[in-house]
XYZ file of C-alpha atoms in Angstrom:
595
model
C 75.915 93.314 123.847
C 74.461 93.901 120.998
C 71.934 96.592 122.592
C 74.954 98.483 123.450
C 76.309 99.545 120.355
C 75.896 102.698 118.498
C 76.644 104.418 115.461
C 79.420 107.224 116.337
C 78.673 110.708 116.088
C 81.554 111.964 115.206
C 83.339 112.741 112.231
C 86.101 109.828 111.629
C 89.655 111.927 111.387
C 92.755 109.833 109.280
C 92.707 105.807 109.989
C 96.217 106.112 109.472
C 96.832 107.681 112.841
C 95.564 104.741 114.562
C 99.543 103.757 115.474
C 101.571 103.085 118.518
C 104.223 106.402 118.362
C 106.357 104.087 120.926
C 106.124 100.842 118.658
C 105.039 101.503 115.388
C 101.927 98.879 115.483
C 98.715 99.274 114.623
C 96.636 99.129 117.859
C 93.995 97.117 118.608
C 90.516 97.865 117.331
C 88.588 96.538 119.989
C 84.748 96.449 119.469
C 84.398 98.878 116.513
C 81.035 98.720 116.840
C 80.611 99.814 120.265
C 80.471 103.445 118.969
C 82.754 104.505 121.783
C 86.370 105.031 122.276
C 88.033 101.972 123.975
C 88.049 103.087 127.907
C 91.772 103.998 128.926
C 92.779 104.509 125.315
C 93.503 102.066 122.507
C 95.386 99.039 123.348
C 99.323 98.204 121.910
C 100.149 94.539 121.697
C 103.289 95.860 123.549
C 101.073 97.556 126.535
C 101.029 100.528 125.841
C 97.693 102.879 126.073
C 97.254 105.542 123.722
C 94.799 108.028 123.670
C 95.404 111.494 121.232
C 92.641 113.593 119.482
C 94.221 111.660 116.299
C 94.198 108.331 117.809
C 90.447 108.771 118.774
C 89.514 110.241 115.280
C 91.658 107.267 113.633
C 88.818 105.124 115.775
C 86.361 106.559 114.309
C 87.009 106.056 111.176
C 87.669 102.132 112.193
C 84.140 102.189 113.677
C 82.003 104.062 111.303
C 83.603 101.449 108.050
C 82.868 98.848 110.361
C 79.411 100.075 110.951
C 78.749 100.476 106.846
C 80.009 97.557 106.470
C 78.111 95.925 109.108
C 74.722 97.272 107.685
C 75.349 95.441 104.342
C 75.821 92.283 106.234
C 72.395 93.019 108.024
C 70.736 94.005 104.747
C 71.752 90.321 103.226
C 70.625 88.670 106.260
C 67.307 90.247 106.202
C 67.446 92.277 109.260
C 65.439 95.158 107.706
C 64.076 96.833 110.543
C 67.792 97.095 112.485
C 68.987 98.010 108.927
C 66.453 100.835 108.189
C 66.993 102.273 111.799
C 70.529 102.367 111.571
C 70.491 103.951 107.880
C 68.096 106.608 108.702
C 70.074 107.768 112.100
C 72.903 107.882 109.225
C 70.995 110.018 107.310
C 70.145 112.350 110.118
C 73.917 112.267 111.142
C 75.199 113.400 107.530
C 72.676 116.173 106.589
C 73.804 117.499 110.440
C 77.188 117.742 108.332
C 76.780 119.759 105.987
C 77.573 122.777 106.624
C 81.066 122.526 105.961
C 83.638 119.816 105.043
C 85.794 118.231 107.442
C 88.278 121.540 108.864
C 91.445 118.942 110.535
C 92.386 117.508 107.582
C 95.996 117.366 106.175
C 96.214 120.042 103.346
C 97.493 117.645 100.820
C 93.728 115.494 101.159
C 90.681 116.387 98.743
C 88.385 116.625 102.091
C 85.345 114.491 102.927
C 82.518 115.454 105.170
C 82.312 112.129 107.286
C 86.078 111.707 107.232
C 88.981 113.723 106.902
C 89.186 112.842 103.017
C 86.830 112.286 100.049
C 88.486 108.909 99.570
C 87.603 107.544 102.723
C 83.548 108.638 102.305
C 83.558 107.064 99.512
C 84.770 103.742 100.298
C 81.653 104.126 103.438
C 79.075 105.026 100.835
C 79.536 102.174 98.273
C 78.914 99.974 101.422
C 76.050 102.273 102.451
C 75.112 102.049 98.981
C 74.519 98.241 98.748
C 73.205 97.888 102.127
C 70.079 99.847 100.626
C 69.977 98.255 97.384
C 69.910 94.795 98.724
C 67.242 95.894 101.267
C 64.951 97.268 97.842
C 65.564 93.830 96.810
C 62.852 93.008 99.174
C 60.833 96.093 98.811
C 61.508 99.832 99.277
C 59.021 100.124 102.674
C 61.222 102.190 104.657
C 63.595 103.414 102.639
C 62.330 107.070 101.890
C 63.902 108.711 104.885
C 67.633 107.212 103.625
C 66.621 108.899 100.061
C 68.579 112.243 101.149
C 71.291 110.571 102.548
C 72.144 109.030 99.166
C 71.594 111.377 97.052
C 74.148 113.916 98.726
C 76.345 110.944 98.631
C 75.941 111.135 94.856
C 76.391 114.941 94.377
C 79.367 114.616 97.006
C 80.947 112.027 94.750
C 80.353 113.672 91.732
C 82.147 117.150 93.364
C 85.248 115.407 94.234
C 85.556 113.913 91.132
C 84.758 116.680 89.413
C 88.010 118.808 91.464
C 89.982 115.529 90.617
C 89.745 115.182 86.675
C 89.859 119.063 86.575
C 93.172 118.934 87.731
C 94.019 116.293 85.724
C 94.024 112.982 87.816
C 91.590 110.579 86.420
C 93.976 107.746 86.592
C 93.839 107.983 90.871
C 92.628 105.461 92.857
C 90.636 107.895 94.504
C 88.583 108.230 91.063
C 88.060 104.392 91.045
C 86.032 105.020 94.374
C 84.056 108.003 94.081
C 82.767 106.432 90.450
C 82.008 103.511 93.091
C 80.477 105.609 95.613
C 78.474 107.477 92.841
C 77.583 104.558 90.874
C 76.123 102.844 94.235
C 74.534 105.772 95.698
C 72.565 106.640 92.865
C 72.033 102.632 91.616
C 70.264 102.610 95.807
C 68.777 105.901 95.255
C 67.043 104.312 92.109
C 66.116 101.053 93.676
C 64.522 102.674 96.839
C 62.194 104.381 94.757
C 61.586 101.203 92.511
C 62.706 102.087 89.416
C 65.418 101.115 87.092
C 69.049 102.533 87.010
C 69.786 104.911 84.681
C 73.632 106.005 85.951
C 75.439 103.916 83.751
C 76.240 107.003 81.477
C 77.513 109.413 84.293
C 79.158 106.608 86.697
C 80.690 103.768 84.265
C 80.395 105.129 80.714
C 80.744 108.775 80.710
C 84.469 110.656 80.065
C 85.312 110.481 83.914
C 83.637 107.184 84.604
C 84.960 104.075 86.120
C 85.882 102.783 82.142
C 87.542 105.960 81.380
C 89.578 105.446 84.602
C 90.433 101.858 84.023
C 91.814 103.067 80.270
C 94.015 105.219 81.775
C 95.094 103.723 85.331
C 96.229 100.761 84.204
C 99.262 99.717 82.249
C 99.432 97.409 79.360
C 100.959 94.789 81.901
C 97.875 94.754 83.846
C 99.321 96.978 86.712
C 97.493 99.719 88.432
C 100.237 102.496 87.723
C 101.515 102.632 91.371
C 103.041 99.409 90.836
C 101.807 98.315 94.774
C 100.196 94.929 95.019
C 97.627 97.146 97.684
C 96.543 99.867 95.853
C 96.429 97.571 92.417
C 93.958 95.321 94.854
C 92.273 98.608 96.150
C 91.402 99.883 92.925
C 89.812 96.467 90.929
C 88.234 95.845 94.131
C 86.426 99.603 93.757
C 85.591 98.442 90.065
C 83.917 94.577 91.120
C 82.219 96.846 93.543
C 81.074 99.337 91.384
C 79.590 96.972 87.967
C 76.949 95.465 90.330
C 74.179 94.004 88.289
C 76.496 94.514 85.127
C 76.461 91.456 82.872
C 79.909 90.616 82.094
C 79.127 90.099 78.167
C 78.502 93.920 78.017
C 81.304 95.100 79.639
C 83.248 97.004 76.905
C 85.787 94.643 75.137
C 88.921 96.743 76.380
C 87.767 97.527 80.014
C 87.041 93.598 80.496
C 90.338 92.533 79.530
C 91.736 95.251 81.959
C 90.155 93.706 84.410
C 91.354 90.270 83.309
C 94.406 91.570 83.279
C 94.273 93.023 86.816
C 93.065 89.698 88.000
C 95.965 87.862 86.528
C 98.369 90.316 88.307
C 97.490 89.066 91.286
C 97.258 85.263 90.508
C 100.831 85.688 89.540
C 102.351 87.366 92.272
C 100.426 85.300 94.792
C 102.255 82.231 95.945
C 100.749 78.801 95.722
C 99.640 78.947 99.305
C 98.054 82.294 98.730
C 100.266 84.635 100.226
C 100.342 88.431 98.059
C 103.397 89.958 98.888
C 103.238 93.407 100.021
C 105.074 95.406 97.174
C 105.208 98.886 97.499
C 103.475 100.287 100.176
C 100.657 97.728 101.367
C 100.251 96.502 105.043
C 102.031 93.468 105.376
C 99.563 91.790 107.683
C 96.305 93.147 108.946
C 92.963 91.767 109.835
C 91.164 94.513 107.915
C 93.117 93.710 104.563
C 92.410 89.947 104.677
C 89.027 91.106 104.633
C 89.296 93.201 101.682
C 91.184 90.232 100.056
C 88.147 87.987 100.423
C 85.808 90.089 99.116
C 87.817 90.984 95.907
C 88.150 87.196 95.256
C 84.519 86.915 96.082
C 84.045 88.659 93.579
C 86.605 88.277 90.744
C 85.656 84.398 90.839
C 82.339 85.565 89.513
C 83.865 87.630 86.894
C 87.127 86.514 85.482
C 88.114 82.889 87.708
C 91.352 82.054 88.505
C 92.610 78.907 90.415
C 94.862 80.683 92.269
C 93.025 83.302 93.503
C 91.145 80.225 95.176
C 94.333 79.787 97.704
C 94.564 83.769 98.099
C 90.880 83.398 99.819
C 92.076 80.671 101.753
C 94.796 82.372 103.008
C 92.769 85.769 103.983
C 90.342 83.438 106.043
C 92.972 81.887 107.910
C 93.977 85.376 108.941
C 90.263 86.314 109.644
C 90.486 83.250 112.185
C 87.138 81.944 110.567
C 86.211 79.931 107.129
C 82.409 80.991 107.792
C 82.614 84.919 106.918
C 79.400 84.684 105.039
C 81.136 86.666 102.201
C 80.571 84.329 99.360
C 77.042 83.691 99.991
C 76.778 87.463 100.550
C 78.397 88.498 97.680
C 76.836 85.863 95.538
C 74.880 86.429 92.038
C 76.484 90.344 92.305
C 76.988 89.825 88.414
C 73.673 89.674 86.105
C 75.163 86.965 84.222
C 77.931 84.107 83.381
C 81.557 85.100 83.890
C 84.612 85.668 81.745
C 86.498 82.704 80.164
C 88.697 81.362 83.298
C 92.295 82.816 83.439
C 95.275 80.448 82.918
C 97.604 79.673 85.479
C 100.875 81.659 85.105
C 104.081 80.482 83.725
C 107.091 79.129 85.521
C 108.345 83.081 84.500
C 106.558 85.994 84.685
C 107.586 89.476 83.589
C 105.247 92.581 84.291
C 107.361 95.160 81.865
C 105.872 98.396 82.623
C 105.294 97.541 86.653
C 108.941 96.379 86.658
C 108.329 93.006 87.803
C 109.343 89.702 87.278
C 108.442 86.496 89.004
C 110.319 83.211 88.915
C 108.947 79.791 90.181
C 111.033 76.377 90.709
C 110.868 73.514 93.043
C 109.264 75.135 96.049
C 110.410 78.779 95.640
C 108.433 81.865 95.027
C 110.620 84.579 93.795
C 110.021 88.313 92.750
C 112.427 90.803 91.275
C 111.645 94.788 91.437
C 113.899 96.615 88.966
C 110.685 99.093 87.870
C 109.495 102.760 88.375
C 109.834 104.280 91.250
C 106.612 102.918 92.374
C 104.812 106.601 92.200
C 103.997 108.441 95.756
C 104.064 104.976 97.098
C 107.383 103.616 96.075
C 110.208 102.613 97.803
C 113.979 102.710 97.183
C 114.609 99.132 96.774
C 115.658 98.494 92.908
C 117.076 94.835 92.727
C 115.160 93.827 95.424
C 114.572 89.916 95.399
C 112.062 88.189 97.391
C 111.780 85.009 97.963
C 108.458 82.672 99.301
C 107.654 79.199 99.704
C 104.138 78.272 99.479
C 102.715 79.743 102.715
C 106.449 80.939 104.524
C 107.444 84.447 103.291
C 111.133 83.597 103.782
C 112.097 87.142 102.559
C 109.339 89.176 101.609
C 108.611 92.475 100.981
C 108.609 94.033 104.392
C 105.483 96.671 103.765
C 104.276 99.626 105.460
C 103.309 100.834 108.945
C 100.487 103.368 109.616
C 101.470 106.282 107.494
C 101.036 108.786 110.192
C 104.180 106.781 112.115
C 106.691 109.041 110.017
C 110.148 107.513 111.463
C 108.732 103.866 110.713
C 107.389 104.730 107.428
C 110.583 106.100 106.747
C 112.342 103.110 107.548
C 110.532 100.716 105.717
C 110.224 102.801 102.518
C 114.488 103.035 102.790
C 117.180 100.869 100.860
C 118.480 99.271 104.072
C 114.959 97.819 104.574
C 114.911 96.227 101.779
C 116.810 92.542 100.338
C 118.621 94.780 97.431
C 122.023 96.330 97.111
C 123.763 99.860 98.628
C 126.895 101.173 97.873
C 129.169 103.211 100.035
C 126.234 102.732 103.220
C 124.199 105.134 101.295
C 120.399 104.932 100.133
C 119.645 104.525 96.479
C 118.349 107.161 94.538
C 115.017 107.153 93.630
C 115.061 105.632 90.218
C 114.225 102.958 87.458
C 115.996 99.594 86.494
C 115.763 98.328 83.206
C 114.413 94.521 81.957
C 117.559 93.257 79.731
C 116.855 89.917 79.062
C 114.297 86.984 80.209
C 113.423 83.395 78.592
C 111.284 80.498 79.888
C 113.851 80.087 82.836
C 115.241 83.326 83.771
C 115.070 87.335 84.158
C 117.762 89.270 84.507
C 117.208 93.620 84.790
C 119.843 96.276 85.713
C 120.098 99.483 87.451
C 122.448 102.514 86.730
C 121.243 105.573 88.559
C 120.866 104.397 91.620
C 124.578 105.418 92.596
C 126.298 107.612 90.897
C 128.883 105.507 88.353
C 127.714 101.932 89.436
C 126.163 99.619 87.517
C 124.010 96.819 88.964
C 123.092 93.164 87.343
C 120.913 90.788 88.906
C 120.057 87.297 87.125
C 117.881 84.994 88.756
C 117.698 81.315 87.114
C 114.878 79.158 87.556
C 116.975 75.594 88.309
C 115.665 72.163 88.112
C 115.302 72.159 92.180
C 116.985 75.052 92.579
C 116.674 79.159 92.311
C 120.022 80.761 91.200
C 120.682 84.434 92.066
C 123.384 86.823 90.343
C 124.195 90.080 91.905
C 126.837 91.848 89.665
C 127.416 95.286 90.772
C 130.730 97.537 88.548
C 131.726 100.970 89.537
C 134.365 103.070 87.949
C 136.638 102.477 91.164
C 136.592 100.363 94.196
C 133.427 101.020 96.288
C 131.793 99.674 99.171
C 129.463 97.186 97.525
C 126.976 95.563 100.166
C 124.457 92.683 98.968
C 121.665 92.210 101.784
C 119.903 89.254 103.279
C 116.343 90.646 105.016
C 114.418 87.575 106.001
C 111.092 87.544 107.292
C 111.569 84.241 109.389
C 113.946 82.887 111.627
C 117.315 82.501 109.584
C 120.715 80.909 111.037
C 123.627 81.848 108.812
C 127.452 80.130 109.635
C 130.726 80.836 107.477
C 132.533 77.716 106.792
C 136.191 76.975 107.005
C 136.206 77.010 103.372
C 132.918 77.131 100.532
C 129.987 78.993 100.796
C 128.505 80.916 103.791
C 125.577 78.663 104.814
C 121.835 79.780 105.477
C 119.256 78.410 106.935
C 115.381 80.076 106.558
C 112.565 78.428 108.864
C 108.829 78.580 108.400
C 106.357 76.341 107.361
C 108.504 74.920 104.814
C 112.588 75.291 104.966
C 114.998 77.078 102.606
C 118.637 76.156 102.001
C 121.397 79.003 100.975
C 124.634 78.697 99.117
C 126.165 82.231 99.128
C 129.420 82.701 97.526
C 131.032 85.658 95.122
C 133.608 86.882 92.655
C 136.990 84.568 93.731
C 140.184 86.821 95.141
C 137.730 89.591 96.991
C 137.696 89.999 100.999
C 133.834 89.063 101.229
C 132.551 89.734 104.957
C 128.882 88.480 106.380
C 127.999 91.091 108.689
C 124.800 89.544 110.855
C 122.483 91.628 113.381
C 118.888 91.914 114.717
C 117.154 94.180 112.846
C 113.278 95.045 112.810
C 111.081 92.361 110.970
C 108.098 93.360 108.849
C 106.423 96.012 109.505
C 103.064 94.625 110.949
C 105.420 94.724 113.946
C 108.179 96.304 113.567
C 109.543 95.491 117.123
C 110.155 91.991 116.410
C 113.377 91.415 115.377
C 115.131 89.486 112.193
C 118.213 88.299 111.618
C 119.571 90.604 109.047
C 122.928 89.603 106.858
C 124.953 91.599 104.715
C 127.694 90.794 102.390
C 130.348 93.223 102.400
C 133.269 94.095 99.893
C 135.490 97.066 98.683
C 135.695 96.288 95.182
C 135.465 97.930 92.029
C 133.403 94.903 90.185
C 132.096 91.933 91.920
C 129.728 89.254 91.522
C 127.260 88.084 94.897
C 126.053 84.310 94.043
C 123.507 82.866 95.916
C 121.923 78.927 95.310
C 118.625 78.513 97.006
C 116.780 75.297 97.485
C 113.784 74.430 99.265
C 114.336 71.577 101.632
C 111.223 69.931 100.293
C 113.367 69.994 96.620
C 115.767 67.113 95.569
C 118.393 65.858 94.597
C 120.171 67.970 97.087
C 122.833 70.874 96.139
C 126.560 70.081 97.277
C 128.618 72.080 96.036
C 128.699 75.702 94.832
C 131.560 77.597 93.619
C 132.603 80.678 91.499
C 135.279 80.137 88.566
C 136.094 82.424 85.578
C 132.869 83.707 84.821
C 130.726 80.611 85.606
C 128.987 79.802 88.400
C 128.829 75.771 88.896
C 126.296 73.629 91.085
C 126.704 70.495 91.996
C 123.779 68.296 93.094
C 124.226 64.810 95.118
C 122.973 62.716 91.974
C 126.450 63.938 89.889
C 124.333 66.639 88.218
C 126.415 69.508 87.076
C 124.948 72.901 86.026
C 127.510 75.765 85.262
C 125.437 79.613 84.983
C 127.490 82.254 83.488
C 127.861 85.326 85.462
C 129.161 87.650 83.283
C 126.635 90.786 82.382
């Protein structure tokens, strides 16, 4: 098998294009290292065969990351003579390109040579990059014919970053991998020829180097300033990548506690089990990204440990299939010397400020609310949005993204109605900001006012002794429409009793409980239907729930408990402006709803 596969002579065209029009899935990859297009055209898990000039360049681009990556993975394993063969036919292959950058390539893109876009030759070269440097480890026998190869991956680097901080976007992720690329092409380039490195100045240090980009890319909260748990991931993972051989103690003060910070992001909004929801814009499940997942954690445990990034690995190999990826052993000894003081584990409450974030933990239940930014070009219009997680079951997450090149699915996913947050009147929110008005050891509570014109929205969520309370409290200057939405990402059952609360029931690997009542005197209707599920798949269908009212003010209540939580709830009910729970040991908590 292995005598079969080649390195693709093609250029790769947009990896986003590699979708299902009919279904909106990603297709199946098949053997990426084959070199050649799946026979018949690329498989749908829903049977369909698809074969388009953009399909085949979207393969491509699969096959020639797969390929870099692959070569690093040879490199480690001390394959040198299949490693040098398949880097110099690279070689060859590039300088045969460069005579002009790629010409199909969406307008919008700063253009690669290899790919459609800069971005996505980068992310190839810092793996093309260490496959070389690891092989010098060993001796540079061999490596003179790849010499070319990397240094045009330097100057190409150093162009499109150049075209990028001219027009003012330093703080890009696409900066935070071309000073990756550049800083690994030219750290190989030096270590082929046996001497020391001497790009700190131009590729870490300098005014448009990977410090100056961390300065100004990240917020004081720790977020990358798209506020999307991918692209946050996407750039520290470009930064690990890039400081190989750095020692951690000379790190600049300020750019190590960025990347602290960045590393606590994500042990905060990962769940116990490991899961990271998919906030703004991310995949919500894909073989690829687990990968990507590991090797960040591979190597953030090196630099800055966390605990819980311990279960996020865990996680990523169960969706890999395998617990022997060779990534840790690969990966190990990337920093030249003893890591950053561990991080602590996060509070019971968690607010990210500037991101527009808050995270709330009791008894079994993961919860995130989004009242922030817009979320940049990658935001979605889901302000009041509240997810909720047990430890491994996304009960109801963030739905994510499709394939960006699926335009009526994107859509879709990126809308209100997608989303577990309000609408008024049927309509989508407005692309807007909420705003953080209170939050204590136990709760959060953030508003939104421009979403619809003349309504106000409150949400409170209370972290209970075994149970999570939710608030909705949404005022308008005359009676609207007001509809509160359910969007789980698991099997649900939902059934309206004679008299209480409307009951819910969320399955998974663990079980969550619902009490959902509201604002005593108003015609409240539970409106159930299938409805797409996340967007990994987005023909599989959910059982969606809305809560419907005309009403010029009203309050949406909602008690959850996880069914591993106790003493159980029994009663739930409205009056005045309190909310009381009841649990089956006599306990009585009352939560004001007023805002």
């Amino acid at each position: 098998m292995a005598a079969l596969r080649r390195i693709p002579r093609e250029r790769g065209g947009w990896w986003h294009a590699y979708v299902c029009p009919a279904h909106g899935a990603e297709l199946d990859h098949g053997d990426v290292l084959a070199g050649v297009f799946p026979d018949g055209g690329a498989r749908c898990a829903h049977g369909c065969r698809v074969d388009t000039p953009a399909v085949r360049g979207a393969w491509v681009v699969l096959s020639h990351q797969a390929w870099a990556r692959h070569l690093r993975v040879l490199a480690h394993r001390g394959e040198r003579a299949e490693a040098v063969a398949r880097l110099t036919e690279y070689a060859g292959l590039y300088a045969s390109l460069a005579t002009e950058r790629h010409g199909e390539a969406q307008g919008w893109m700063l253009r690669g040579r290899l790919f459609h876009q800069a971005l996505t030759d980068a992310i190839w070269a810092v793996n093309i990059g260490h496959a070389v440097i690891t092989l010098a480890e060993d001796g540079t026998d061999g490596l003179a014919p790849v010499l070319p190869l990397l240094e045009e991956l330097e100057q190409a680097a150093a162009e499109a970053r150049g075209v990028l901080t001219g027009r003012g976007d330093l703080a890009s992720n696409y900066t935070a991998w071309l000073n990756a690329a550049g800083a690994s092409a030219s750290r190989a380039a030096s270590a082929a020829r046996g001497l020391e490195w001497d790009g700190a100045k131009q590729w870490l240090e300098g005014e448009s180097g990977l410090y100056a980009h961390l300065r100004v890319a990240v917020a004081e909260d720790g977020w990358e300033w798209e506020g999307s748990t991918y692209y946050h991931g996407f750039v520290l993972r470009a930064a690990l990548l890039a400081l190989r051989s750095a020692d951690p103690a000379a790190i600049p003060a300020d750019v190590a506690g960025v990347l602290a910070g960045m590393t606590d992001v994500l042990a905060a909004v990962a769940t116990p089990g490991g899961v990271l929801p998919a906030l703004h814009d991310g995949p919500y499940l894909r073989n690829p990204l687990a990968l990507e997942w590991l090797e960040l954690v591979a190597l953030a445990q090196q630099l800055v440990p966390s605990d819980r990034l311990d279960a996020v690995a865990e996680r990523a190999r169960a969706e890999l299939g395998t617990h022997d990826d060779g990534l840790d052993r690969e990966l190990s000894g990337w920093f030249a010397g003893p890591p950053l003081p561990r991080r602590p584990a996060p509070e019971a409450v968690t607010v990210f400020p500037v991101a527009g974030y808050a995270v709330v933990r009791t008894a079994g239940i993961h919860a995130l609310l989004d009242y922030g930014p817009h979320g940049g070009s990658h935001g979605h219009r889901d302000k009041l949005s509240l997810y909720l997680y047990g430890d491994t079951t996304p009960w109801q997450p963030d739905p994510g993204q499709v394939p960006y090149a699926h335009a009526e699915f994107r859509e879709l996913y990126a809308s209100s109605e997608a989303h577990p947050a309000f609408r008024v009147d049927g309509a989508e929110q407005a692309e807007c900001a909420g705003v953080l008005l209170a939050s204590d050891p136990v709760s959060v509570t953030a508003e939104v006012t421009t979403a619809y014109e003349g309504v106000r929205a409150v949400r409170r969520v209370v972290a209970g002794d075994c149970c999570l309370v939710d608030l909705l409290t949404v005022t308008g200057r005359q009676a609207r429409r007001v509809t509160a939405q359910l969007r789980p990402g698991t099997a649900l059952d939902i059934q309206q009793q004679a008299a209480g609360p409307v009951r819910t029931t969320w399955y998974g690997d663990e079980t969550l409980h619902g009490w959902h009542t509201h604002t005593p005197g108003v015609d409240v209707r539970p409106f159930s239907r299938p409805g797409p599920g996340p967007a990994d798949d987005p023909q599989r269908t959910r059982t969606r729930v809305d809560f419907g009212a005309e009403a010029e003010r009203i309050t949406f209540a909602s008690v959850y408990q996880a069914a591993s939580a106790g003493p159980a709830v029994t009663r739930v009910r409205i009056e005045g402006e309190e909310l009381t729970v009841e649990l089956a040991d006599g306990t009585v908590t009352r939560f004001g709803t007023e805002s």
